[in-house]
Tab-separated table of C-alpha atoms and ligand atoms in Angstrom:
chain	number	residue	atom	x	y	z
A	906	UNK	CA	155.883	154.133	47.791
A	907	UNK	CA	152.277	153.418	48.389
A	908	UNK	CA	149.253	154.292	45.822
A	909	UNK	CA	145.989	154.282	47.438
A	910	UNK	CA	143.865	153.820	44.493
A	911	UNK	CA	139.708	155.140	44.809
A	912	UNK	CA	137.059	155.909	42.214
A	913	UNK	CA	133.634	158.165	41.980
A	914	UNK	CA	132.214	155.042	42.318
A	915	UNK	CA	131.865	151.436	43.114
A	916	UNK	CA	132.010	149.603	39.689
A	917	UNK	CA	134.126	152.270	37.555
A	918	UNK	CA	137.404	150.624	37.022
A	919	UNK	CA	139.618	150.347	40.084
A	920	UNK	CA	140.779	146.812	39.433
A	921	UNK	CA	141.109	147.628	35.780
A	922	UNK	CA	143.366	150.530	36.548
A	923	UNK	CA	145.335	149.108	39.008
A	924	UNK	CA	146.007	145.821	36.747
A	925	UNK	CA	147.257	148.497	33.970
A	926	UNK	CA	149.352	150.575	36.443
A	927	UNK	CA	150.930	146.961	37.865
A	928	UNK	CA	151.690	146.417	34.235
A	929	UNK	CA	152.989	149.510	33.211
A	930	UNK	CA	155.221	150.296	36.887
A	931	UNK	CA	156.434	146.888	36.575
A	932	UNK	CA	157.937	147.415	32.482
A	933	UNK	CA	159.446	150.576	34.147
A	934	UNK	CA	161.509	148.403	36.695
A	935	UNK	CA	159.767	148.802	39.832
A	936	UNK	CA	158.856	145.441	41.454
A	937	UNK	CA	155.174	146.374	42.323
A	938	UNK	CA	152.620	144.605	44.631
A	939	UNK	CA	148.979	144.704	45.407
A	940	UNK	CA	146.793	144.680	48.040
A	941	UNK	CA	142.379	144.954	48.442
A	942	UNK	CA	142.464	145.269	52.535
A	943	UNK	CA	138.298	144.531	52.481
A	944	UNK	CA	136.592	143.236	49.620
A	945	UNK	CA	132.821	142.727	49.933
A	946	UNK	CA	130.672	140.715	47.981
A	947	UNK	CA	132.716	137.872	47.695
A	948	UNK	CA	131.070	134.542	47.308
A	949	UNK	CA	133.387	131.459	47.010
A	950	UNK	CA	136.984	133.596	46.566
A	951	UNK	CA	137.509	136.999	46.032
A	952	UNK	CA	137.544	138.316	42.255
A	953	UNK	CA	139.057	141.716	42.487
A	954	UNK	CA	141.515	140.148	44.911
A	955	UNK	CA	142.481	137.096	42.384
A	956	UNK	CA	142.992	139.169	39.287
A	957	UNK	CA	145.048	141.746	41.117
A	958	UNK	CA	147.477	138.412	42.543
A	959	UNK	CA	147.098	136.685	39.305
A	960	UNK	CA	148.625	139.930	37.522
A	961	UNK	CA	151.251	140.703	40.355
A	962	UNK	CA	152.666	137.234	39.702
A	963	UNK	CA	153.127	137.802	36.255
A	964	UNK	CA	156.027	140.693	37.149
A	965	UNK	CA	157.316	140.683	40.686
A	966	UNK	CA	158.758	136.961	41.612
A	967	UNK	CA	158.449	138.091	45.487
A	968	UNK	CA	154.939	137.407	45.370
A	969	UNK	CA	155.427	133.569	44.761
A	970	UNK	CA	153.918	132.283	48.179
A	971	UNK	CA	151.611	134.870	48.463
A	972	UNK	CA	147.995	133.991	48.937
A	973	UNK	CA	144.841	135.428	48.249
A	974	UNK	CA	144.245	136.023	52.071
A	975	UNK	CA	147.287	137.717	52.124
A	976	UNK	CA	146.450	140.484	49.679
A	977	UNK	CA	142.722	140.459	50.644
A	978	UNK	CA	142.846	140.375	54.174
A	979	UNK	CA	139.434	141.379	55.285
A	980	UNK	CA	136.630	139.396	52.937
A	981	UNK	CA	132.786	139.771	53.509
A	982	UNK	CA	130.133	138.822	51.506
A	983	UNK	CA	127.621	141.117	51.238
A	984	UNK	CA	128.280	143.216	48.569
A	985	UNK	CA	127.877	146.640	50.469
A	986	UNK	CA	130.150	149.082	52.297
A	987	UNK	CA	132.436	147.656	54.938
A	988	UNK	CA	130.420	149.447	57.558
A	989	UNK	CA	126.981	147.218	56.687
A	990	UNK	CA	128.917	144.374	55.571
A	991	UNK	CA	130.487	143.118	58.648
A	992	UNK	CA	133.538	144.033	61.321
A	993	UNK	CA	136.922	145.152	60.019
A	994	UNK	CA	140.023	143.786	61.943
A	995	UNK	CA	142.067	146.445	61.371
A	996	UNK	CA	144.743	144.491	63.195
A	997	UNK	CA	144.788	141.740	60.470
A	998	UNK	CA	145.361	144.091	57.480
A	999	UNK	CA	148.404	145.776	59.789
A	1000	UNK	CA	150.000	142.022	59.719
A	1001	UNK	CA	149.001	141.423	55.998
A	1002	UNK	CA	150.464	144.709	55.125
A	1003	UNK	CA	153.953	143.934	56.993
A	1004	UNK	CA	154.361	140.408	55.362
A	1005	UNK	CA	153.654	142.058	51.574
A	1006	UNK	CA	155.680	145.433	51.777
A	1007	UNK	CA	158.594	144.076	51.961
A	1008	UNK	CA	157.871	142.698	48.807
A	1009	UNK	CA	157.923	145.779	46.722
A	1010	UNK	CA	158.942	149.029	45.689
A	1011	UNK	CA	155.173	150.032	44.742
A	1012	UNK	CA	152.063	149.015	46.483
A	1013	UNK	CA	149.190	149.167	44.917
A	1014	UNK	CA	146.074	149.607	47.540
A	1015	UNK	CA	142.480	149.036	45.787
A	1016	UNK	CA	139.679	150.487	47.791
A	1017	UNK	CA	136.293	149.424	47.627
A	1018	UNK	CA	133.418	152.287	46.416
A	1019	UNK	CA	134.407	155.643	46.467
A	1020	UNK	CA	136.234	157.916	48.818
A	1021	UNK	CA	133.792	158.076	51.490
A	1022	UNK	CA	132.626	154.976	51.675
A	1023	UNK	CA	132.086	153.922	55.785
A	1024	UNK	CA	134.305	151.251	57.273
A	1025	UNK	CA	132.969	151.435	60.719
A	1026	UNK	CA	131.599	154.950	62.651
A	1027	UNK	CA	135.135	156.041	63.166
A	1028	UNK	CA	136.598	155.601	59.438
A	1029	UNK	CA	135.910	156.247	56.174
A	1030	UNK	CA	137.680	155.047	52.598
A	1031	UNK	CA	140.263	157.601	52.146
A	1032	UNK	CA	141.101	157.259	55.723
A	1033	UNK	CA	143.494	154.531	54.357
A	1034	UNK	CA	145.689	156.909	52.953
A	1035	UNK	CA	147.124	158.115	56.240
A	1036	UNK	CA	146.573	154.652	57.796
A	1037	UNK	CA	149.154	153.012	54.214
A	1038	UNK	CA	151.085	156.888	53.991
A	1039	UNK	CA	149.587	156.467	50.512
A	1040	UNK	CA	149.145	159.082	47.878
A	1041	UNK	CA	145.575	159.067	46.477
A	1042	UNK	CA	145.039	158.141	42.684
A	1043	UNK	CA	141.081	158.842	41.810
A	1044	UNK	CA	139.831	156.810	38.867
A	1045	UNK	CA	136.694	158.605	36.997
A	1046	UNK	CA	134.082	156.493	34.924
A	1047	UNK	CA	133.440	158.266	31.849
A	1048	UNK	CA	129.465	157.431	32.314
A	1049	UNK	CA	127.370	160.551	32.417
A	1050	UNK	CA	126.975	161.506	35.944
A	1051	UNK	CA	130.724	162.134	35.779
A	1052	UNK	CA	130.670	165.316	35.761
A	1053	UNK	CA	129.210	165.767	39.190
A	1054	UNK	CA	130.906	163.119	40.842
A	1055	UNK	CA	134.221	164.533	40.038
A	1056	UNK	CA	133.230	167.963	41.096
A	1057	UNK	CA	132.443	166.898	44.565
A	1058	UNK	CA	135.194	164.487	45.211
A	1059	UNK	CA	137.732	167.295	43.869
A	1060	UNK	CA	135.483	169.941	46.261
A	1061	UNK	CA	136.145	167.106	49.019
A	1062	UNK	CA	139.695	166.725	48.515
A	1063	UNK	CA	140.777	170.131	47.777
A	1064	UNK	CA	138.953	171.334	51.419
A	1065	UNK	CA	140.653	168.607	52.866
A	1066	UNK	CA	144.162	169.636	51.172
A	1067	UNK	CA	144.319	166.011	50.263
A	1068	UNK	CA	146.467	165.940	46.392
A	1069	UNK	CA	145.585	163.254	44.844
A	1070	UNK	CA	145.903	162.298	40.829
A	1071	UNK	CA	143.608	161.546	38.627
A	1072	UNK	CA	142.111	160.415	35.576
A	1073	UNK	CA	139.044	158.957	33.195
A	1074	UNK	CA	138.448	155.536	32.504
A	1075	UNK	CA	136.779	155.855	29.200
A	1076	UNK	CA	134.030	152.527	29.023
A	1077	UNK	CA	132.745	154.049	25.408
A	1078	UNK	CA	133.443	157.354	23.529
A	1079	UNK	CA	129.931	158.798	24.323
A	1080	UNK	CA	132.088	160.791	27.015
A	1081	UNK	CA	133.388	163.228	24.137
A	1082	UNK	CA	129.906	164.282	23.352
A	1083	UNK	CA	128.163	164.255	26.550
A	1084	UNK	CA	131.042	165.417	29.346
A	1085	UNK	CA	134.495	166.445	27.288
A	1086	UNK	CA	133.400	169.885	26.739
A	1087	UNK	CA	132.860	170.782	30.031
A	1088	UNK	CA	135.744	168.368	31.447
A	1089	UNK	CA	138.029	169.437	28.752
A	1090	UNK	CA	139.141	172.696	30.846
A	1091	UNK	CA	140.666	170.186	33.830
A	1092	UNK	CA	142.840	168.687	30.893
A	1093	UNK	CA	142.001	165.423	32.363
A	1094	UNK	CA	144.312	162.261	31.383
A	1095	UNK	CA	142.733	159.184	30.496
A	1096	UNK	CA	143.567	155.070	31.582
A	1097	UNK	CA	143.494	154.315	27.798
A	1098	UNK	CA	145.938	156.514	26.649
A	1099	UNK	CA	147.744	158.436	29.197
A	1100	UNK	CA	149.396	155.378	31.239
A	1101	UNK	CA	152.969	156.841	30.878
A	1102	UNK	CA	151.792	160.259	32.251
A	1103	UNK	CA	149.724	159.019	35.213
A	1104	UNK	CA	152.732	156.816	35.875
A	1105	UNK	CA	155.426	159.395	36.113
A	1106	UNK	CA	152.890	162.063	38.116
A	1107	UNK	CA	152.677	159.590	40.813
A	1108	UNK	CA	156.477	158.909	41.041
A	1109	UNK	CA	156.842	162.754	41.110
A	1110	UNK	CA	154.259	163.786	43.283
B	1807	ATP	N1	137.428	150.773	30.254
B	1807	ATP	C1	136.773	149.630	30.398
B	1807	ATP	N2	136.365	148.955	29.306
B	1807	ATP	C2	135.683	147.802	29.434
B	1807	ATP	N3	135.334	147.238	30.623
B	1807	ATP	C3	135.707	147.880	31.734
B	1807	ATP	C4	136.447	149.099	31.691
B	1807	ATP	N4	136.662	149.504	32.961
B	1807	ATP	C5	136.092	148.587	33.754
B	1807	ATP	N5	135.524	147.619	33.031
B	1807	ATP	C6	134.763	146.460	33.546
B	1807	ATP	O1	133.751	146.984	34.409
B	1807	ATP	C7	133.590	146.173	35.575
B	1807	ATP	C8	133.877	146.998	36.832
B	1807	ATP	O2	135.246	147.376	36.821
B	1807	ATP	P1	136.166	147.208	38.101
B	1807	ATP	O3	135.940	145.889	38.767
B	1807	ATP	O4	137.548	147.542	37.700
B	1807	ATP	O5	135.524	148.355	39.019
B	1807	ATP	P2	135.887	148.716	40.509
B	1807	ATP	O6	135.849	150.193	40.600
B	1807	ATP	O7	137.155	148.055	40.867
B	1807	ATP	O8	134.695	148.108	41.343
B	1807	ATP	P3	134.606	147.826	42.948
B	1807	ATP	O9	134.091	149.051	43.572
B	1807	ATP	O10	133.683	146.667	43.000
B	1807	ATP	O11	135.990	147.473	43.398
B	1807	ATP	C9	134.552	144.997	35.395
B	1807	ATP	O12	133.849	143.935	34.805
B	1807	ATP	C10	135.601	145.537	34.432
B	1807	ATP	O13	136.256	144.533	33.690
B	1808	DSD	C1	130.230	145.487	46.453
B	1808	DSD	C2	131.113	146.459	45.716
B	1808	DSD	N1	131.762	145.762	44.661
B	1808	DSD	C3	132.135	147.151	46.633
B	1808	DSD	C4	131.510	147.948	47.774
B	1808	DSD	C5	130.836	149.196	47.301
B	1808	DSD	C6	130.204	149.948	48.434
B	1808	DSD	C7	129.454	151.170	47.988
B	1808	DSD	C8	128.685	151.767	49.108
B	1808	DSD	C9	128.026	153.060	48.739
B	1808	DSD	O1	128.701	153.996	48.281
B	1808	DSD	O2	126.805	153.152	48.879
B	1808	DSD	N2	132.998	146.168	47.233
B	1808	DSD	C10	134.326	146.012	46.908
B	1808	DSD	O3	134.867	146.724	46.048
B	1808	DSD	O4	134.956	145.111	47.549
């Protein structure tokens, strides 16, 4: 099974989550692996890319010899979208993707941004979940402005009869004053607390 894993946003939790869900698939059994196909911004090494192997390591023995290149395979760095950052070889995350699936029972994909972030004129973000046969898990910053963003990334997906799961990452409890009582009627699930739920929806779904 593949998770494609996206956000409202660049900067609300995506590696966060998806060190949590490698955590909490791999106490369940499943030998779990991760992959960031482009990270941008990345100076001397990639950091997303290194805490996502780092925390792999720690569960699924498989991953032994894997590198950061593997996992990361497209690295620019300009920290922008894919599209101004630099030429994707879509080619080279195929072969990284073949040597690491193997690997696992779950793969983790990280995005970078949000769903419709450009990769070049002909693909955007959530494009990768038909190019990995992913299901789409949306992580949703708890910062005010949330309200919006989920709106139109549910409008988005829901036109586009793309399911996906989702849930909050709470950064501070402001979120219960300022967005709860108008979120409160999607019954949303939350990183913090809700782990075991958002784990067995995506097995199920
Ligand atoms: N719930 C949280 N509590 C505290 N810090 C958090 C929380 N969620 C994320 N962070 C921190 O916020 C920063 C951004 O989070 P993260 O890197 O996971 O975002 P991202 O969505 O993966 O970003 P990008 O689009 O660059 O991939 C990191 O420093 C991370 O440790
Ligand atoms: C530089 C950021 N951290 C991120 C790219 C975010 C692009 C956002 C573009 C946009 O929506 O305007 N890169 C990454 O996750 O690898």
């Amino acid at each position: 099974m593949n998770i494609f894993i996206s956000a409202n946003n660049t900067d609300k939790g995506k590696t966060y989550t998806t060190l949590k869900l490698i955590e909490t698939f791999s106490k369940l059994g499943y030998k779990v692996g991760a992959m960031k196909p482009i990270e941008t911004g990345v100076k001397e090494k990639p950091i997303d890319g290194e805490k996502l192997l780092n925390q792999v390591k720690k569960f699924n023995k498989n991953f032994e010899n894997i590198t950061i290149n593997d996992i990361v395979p497209i690295q620019h760095s300009l920290p922008a979208a894919p599209y101004v950052s630099g030429e994707v070889d879509f080619e080279k995350i195929k072969n990284a993707y073949k040597k690491i699936k193997p690997l696992c029972d779950i793969l983790l994909i990280e995005g970078a941004g949000g769903i419709l972030v450009p990769i070049n004129k002909n693909f955007k973000m959530i494009d990768f979940i038909y190019f990995f046969n992913a299901k789409l898990f949306l992580v949703i910053g708890s910062n005010l402005g949330m309200i919006n963003d989920f709106l139109l990334n549910k409008f988005y997906l829901e036109t586009n009869k793309i399911s996906f799961t989702w849930a909050i990452n709470l950064f501070d409890n402001s979120y219960f004053e300022i967005s709860h009582p108008f979120m409160k009627q999607f019954n949303p699930l939350f990183i913090q607390k809700d782990l075991d739920k958002i784990t067995q929806k995506l097995l199920k779904k």
